mmCIF file of C-alpha atoms and ligand atoms in Angstrom:
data_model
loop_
_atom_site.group_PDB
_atom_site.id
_atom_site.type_symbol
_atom_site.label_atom_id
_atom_site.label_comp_id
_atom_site.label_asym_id
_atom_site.label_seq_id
_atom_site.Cartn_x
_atom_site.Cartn_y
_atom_site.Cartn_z
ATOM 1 C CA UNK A 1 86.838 82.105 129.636
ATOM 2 C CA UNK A 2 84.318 83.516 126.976
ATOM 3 C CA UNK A 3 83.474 80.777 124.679
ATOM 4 C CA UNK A 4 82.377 83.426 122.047
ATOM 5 C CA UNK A 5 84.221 84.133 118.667
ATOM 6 C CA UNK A 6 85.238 87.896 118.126
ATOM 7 C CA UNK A 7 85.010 89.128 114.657
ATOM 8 C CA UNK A 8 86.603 92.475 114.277
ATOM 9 C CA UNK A 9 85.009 94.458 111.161
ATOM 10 C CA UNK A 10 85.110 98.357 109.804
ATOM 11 C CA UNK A 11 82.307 100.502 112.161
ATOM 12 C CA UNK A 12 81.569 102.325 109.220
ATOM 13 C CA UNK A 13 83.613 103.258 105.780
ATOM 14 C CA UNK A 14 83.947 100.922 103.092
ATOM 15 C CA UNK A 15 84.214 97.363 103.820
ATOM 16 C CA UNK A 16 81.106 97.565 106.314
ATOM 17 C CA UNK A 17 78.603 96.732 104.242
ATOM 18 C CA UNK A 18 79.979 94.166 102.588
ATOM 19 C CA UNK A 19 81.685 92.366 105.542
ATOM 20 C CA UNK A 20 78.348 92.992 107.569
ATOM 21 C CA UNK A 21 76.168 91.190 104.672
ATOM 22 C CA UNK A 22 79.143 88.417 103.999
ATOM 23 C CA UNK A 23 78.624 87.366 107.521
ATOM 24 C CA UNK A 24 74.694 87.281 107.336
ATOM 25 C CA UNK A 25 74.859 84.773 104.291
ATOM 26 C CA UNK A 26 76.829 82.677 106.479
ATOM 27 C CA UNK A 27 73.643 82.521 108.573
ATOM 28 C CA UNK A 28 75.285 84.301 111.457
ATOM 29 C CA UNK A 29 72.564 87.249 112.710
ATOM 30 C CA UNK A 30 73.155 90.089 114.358
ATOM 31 C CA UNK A 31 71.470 93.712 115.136
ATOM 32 C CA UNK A 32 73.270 96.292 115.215
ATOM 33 C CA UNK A 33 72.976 99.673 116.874
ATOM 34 C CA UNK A 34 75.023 102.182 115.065
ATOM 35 C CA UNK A 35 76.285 103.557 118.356
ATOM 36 C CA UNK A 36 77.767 100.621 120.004
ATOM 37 C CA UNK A 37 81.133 99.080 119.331
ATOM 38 C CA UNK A 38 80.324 95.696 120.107
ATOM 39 C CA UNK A 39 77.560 93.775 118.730
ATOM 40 C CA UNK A 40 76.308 90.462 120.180
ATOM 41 C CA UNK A 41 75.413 87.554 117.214
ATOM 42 C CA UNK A 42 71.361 86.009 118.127
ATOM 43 C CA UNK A 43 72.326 83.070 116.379
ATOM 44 C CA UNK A 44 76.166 81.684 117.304
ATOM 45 C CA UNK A 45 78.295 82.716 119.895
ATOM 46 C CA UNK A 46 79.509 85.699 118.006
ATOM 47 C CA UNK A 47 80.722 88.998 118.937
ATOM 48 C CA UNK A 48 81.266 91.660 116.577
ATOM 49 C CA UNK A 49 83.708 94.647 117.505
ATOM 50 C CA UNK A 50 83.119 97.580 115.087
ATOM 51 C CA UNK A 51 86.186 99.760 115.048
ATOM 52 C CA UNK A 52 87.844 101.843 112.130
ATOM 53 C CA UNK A 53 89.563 99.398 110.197
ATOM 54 C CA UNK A 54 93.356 100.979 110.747
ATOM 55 C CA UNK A 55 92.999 99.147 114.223
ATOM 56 C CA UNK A 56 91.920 95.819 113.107
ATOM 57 C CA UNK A 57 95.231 93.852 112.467
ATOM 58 C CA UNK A 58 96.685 95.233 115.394
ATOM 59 C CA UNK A 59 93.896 93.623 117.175
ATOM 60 C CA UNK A 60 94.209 90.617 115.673
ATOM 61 C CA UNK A 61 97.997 90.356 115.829
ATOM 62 C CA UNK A 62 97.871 91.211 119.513
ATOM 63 C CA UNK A 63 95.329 88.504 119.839
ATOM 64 C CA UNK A 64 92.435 90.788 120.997
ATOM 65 C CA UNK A 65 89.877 89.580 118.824
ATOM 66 C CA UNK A 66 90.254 86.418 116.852
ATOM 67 C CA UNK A 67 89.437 87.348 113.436
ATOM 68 C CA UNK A 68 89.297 90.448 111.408
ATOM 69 C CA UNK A 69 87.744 91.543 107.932
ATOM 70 C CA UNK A 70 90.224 94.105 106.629
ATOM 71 C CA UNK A 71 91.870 95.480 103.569
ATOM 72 C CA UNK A 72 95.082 94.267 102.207
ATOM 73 C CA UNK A 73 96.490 97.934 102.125
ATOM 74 C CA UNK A 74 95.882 98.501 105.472
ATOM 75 C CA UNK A 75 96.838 94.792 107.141
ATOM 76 C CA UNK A 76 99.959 95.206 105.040
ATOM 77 C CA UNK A 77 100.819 99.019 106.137
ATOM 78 C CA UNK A 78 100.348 97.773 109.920
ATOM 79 C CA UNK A 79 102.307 94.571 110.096
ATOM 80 C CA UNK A 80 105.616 96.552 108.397
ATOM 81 C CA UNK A 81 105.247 99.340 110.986
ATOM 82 C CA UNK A 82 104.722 96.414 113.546
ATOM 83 C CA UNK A 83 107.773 94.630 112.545
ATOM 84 C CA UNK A 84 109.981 98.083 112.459
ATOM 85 C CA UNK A 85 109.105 98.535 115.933
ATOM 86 C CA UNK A 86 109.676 95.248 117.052
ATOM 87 C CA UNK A 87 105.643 94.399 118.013
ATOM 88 C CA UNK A 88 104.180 91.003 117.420
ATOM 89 C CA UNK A 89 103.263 91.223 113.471
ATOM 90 C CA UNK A 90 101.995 87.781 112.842
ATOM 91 C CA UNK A 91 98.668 86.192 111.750
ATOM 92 C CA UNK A 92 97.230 83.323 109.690
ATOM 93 C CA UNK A 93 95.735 84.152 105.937
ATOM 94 C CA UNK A 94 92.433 82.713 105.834
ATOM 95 C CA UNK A 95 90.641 83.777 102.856
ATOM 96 C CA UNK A 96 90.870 86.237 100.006
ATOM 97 C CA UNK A 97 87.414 88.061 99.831
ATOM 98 C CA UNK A 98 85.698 89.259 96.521
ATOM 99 C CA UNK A 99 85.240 92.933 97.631
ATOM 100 C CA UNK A 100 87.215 96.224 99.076
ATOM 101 C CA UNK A 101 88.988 95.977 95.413
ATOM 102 C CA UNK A 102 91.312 98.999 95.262
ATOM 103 C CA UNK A 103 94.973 99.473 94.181
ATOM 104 C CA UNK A 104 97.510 102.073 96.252
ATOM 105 C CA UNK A 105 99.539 104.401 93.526
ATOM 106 C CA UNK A 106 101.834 107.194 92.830
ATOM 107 C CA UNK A 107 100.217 110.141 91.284
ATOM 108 C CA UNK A 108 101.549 113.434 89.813
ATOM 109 C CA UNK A 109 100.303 116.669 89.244
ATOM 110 C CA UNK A 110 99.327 116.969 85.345
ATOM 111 C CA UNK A 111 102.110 119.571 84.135
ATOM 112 C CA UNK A 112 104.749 116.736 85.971
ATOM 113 C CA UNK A 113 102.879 113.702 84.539
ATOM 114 C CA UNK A 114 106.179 113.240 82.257
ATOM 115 C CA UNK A 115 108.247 112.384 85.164
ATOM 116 C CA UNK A 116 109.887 108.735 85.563
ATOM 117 C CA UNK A 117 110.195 106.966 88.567
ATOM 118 C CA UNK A 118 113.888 107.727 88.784
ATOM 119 C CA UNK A 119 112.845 111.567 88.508
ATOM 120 C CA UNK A 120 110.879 111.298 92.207
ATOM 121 C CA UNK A 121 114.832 111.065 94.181
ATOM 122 C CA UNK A 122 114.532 113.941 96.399
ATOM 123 C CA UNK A 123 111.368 114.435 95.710
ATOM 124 C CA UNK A 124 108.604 114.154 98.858
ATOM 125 C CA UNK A 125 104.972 112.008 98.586
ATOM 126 C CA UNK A 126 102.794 112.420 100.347
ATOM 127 C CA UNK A 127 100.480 109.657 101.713
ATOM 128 C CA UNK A 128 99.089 108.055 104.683
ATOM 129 C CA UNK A 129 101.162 104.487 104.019
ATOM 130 C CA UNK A 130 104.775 105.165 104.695
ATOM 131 C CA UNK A 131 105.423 101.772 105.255
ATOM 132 C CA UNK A 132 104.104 100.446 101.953
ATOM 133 C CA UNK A 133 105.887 103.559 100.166
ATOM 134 C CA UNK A 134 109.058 103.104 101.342
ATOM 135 C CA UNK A 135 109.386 99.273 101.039
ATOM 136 C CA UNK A 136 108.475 100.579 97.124
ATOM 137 C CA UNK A 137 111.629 102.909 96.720
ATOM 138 C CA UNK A 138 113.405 100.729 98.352
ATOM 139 C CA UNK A 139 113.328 97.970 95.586
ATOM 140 C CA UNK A 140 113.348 100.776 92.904
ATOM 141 C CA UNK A 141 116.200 101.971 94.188
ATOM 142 C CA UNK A 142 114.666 105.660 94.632
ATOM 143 C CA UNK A 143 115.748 107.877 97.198
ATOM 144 C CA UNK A 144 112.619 110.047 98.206
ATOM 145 C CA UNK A 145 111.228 111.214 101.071
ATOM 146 C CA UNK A 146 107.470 110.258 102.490
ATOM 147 C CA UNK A 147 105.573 112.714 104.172
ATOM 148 C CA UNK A 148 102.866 111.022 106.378
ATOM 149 C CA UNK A 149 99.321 112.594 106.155
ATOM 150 C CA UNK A 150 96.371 110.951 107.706
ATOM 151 C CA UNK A 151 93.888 111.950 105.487
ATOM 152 C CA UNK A 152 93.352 115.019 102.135
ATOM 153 C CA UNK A 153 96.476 113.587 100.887
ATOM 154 C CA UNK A 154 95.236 114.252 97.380
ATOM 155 C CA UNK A 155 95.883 118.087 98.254
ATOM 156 C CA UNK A 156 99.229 118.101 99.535
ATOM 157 C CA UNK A 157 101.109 118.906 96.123
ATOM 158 C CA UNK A 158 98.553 122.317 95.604
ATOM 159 C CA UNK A 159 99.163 123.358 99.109
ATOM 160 C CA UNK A 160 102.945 122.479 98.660
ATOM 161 C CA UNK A 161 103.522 120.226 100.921
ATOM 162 C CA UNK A 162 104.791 117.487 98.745
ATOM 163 C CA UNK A 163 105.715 117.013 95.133
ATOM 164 C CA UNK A 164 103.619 113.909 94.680
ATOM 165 C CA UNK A 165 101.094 111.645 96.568
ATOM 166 C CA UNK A 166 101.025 107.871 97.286
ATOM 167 C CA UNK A 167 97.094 107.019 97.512
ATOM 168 C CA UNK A 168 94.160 104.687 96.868
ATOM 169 C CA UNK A 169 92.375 104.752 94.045
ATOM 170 C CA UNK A 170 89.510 103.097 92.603
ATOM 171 C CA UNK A 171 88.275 105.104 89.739
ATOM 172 C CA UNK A 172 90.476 107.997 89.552
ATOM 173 C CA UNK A 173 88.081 110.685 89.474
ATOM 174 C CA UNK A 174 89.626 112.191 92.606
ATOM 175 C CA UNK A 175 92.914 112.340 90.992
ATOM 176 C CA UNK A 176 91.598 114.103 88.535
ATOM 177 C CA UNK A 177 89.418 116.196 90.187
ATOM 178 C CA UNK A 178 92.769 117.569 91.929
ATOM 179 C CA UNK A 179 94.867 117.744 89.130
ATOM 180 C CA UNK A 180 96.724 114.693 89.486
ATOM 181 C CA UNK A 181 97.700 111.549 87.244
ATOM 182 C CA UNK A 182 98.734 108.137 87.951
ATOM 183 C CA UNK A 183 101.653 107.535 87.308
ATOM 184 C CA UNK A 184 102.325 104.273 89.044
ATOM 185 C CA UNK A 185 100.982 101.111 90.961
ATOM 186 C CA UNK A 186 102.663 100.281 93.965
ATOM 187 C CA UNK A 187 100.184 97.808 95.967
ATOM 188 C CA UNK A 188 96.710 95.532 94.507
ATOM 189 C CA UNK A 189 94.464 95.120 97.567
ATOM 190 C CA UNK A 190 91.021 93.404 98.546
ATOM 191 C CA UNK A 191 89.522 92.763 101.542
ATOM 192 C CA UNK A 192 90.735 89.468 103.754
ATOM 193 C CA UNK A 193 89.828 87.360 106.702
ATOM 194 C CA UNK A 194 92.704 86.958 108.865
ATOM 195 C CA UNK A 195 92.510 85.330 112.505
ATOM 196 C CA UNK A 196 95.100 85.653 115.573
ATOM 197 C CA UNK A 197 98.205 83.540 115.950
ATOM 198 C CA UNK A 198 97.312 82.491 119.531
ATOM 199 C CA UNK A 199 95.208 79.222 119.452
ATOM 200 C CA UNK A 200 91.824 79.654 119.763
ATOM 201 C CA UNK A 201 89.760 77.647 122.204
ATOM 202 C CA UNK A 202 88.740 74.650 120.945
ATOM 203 C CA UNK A 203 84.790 75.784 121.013
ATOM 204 C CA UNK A 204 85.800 79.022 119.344
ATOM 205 C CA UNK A 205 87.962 76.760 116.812
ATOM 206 C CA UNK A 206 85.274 74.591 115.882
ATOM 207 C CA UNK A 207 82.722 77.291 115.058
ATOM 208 C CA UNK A 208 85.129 78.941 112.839
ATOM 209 C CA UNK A 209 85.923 75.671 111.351
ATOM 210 C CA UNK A 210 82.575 75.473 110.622
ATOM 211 C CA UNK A 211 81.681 79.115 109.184
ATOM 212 C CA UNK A 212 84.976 78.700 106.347
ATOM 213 C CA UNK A 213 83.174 76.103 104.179
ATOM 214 C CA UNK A 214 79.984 78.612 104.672
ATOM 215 C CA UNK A 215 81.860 81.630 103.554
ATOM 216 C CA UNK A 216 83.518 79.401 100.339
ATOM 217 C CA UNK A 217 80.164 78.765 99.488
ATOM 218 C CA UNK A 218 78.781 82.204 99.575
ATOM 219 C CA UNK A 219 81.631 83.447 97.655
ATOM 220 C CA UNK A 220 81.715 80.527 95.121
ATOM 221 C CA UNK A 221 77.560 81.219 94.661
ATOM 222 C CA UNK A 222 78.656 84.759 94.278
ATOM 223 C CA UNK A 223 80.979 83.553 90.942
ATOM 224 C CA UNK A 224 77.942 80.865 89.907
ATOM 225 C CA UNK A 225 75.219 80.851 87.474
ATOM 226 C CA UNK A 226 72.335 78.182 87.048
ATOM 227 C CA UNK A 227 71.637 77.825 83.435
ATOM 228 C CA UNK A 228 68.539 76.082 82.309
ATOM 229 C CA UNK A 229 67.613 75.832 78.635
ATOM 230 C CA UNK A 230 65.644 73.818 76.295
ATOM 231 C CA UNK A 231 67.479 72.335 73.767
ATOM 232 C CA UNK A 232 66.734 69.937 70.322
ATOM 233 C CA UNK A 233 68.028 66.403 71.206
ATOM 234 C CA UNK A 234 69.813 66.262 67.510
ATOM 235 C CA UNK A 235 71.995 68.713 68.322
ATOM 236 C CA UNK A 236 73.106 68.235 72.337
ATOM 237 C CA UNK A 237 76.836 68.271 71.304
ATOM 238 C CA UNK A 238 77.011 71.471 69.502
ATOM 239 C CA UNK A 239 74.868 72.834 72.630
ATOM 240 C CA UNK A 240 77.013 71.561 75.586
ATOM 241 C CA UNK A 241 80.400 72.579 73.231
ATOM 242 C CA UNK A 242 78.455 76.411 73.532
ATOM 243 C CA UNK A 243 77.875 76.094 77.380
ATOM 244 C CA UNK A 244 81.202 77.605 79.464
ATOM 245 C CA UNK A 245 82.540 75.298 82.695
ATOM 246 C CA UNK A 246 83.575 72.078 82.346
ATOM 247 C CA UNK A 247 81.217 70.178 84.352
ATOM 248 C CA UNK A 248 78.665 67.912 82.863
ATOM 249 C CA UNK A 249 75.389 68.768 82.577
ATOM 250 C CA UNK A 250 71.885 67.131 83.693
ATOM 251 C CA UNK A 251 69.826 66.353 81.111
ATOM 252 C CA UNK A 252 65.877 66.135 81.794
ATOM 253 C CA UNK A 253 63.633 64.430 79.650
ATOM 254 C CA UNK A 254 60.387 67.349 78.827
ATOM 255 C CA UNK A 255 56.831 65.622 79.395
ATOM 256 C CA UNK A 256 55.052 66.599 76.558
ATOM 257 C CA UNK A 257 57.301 66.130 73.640
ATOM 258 C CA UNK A 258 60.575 63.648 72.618
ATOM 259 C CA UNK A 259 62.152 65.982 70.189
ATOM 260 C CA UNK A 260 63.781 68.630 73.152
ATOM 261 C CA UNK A 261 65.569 67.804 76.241
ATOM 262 C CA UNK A 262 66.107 70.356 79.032
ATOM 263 C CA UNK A 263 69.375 71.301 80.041
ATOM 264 C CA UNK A 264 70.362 72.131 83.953
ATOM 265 C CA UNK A 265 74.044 73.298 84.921
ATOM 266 C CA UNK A 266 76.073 75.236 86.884
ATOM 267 C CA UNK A 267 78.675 77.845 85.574
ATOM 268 C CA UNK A 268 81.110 79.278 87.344
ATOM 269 C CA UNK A 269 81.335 81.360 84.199
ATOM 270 C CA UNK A 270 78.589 84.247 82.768
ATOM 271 C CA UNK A 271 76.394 83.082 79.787
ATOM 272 C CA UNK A 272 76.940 85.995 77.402
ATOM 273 C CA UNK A 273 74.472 87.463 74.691
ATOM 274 C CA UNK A 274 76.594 86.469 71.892
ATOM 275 C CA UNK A 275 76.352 82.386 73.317
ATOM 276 C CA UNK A 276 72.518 82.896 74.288
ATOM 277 C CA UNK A 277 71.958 83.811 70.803
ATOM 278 C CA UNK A 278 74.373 81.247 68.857
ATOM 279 C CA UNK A 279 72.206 78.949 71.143
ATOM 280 C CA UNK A 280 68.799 80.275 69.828
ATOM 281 C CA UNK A 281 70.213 79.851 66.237
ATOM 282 C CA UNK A 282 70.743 76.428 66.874
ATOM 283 C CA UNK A 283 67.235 75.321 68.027
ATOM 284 C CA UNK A 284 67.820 76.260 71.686
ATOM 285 C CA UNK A 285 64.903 77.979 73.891
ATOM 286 C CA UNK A 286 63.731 79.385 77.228
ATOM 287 C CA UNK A 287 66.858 79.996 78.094
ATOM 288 C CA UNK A 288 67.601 80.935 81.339
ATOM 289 C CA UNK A 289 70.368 82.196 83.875
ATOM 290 C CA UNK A 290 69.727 82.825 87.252
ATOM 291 C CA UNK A 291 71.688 83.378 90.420
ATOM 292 C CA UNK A 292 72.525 80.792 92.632
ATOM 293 C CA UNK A 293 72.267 81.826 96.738
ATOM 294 C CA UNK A 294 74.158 79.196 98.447
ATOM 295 C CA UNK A 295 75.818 76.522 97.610
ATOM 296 C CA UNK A 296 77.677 73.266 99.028
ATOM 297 C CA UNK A 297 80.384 70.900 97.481
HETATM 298 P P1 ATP B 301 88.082 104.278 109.040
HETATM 299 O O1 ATP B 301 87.249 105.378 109.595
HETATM 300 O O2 ATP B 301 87.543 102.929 109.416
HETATM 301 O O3 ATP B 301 89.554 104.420 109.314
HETATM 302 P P2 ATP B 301 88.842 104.927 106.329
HETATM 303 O O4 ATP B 301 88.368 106.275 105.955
HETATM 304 O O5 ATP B 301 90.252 104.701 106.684
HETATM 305 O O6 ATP B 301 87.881 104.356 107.459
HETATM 306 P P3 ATP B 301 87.550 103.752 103.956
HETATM 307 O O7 ATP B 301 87.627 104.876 102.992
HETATM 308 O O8 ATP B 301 86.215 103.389 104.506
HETATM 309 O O9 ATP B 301 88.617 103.899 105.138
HETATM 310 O O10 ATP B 301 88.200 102.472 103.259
HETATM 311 C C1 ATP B 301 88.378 101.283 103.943
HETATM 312 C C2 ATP B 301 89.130 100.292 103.071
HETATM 313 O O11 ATP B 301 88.319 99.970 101.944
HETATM 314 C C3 ATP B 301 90.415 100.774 102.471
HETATM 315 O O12 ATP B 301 91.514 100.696 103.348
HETATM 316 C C4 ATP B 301 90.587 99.810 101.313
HETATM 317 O O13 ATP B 301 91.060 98.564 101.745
HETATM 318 C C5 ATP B 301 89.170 99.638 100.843
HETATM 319 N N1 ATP B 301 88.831 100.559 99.729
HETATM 320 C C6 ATP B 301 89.332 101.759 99.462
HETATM 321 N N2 ATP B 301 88.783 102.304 98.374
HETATM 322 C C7 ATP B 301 87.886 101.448 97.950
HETATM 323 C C8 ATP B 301 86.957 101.450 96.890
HETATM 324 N N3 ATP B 301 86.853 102.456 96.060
HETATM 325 N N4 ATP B 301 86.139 100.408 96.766
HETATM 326 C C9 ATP B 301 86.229 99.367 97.616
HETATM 327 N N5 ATP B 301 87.083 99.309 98.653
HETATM 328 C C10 ATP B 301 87.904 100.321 98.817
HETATM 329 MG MG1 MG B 302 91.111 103.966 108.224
#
């Protein structure tokens, strides 16, 4: 049996980048040829199978690979249509990530906008998640129809095929663009790492075990600053009270003079103008906030 872990990401859309560059700060390395679906890692025993990202919780569900990086939306859509149908629908959570942001909502054309929620019974949306619309109506109590599209959902209503549409939407200028409004949020989404139900070997186990606290970092650096500053040793409390996180910082003496200290810490909070200059005004200087890479409890 392979000993190599299988890592199921988007080929190409909008999660590739990101879950492609996630997985090189973890230190794993890979090349990729934009043809092939699978990639091999040159630094673990990694595989990477690049499909379109509708197919990745099957895969992971049916225990074909053993993780997957994969949107909410889409890992929710598949596992009600799984359970409908009576196909394995189970996986284990394993992290939240801090990207693929995007929210799935009702939208209406303009001269409709008016319309309440109880106004859409007998009404048909359009939309490519079925699953995730219906389970909506259902606890609103609505009694409309969906009308599954794979893809140009925004233009069903114009070309009459539905009354109103059931999409993602990030900024809204597609909406827009096609005469729509939102009306409603149904579903919140971001990207997640999920992995199979089946055990994993224990080899495959272990390297996973030992990529998690690599990913926490990454995403915790990701949320960190590194804040160093000068500041007058008279007035330490007022600066610290001024600094955001709660953890102590260091303080390190400055070789050629007694009356300033210099102040290290990490933030898991941004240093905003408005602080930077209340710290100027009280004595503070060279301050500075810089991005942390990595980090490690
Ligand atoms: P595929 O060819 O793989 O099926 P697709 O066209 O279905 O791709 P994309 O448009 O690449 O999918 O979106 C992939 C996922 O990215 C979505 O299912 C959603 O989870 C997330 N997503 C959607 N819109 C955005 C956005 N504006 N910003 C970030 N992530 C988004
Ligand atoms: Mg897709």
């Amino acid at each position: 049996m392979s000993e190599r872990l299988t890592i199921a990401i988007q080929k190409s859309g909008r999660l590739s980048k990101e879950s492609l560059a996630l997985l090189q700060a973890c230190g794993v390395k890979f090349s990729i040829h934009q043809a092939r679906l699978l990639a091999h890692s040159t630094s673990h025993p990694i595989d990477l199978l690049r499909v379109r990202d509708d197919d990745i919780p099957g895969l992971v569900m049916d225990g074909v690979v053993d993780v997957g990086l994969v949107g909410e939306n889409v890992l929710e859509e598949v596992r009600l249509e799984r359970e409908a149908t009576s196909q394995r629908a189970d996986y284990i959570d394993l992290r939240a990530l801090d990207f693929g942001q995007c929210r799935l909502s009702l939208a209406l054309p303009k001269e409709q906008s008016q319309l309440s929620l109880a106004d859409l019974a007998g009404k048909r949306i359009a939309t490519t998640y079925p699953f995730l619309l219906q389970r909506f109506l259902k606890t609103q109590q609505i009694d409309a129809q969906a009308v599954m599209l794979t893809g140009s959902v925004e233009v069903a209503p114009r070309a009459g095929l539905a009354d109103a549409i059931c999409d993602l939407v990030s900024t809204g200028a597609t909406l827009e663009a096609n005469g729509l409004v939102e009306t409603q949020v149904i579903f919140r989404s971001r990207a997640k790492l999920i992995q199979r139900k089946q055990p994993l070997s224990p080899a495959r186990q272990q390297l996973l075990q030992q990529l998690l606290p690599r990913l926490d970092g990454v995403q915790q650096a990701k949320e960190s600053k590194y804040i160093m500053l000068h500041a007058p040793k008279q007035r330490l409390d007022e600066v610290v009270a001024l600094l955001p996180g709660a953890e102590a910082p260091t303080l390190l003496p400055l070789s050629d003079q007694q009356q300033q200290v210099a102040v290290h810490m990490v933030s898991t909070e941004t240093l905003f103008w408005e602080t930077m200059e209340q710290l100027k005004a009280i004595g503070c200087s060279s301050i500075l906030v810089l991005p942390i890479e990595k980090m490690m409890g």
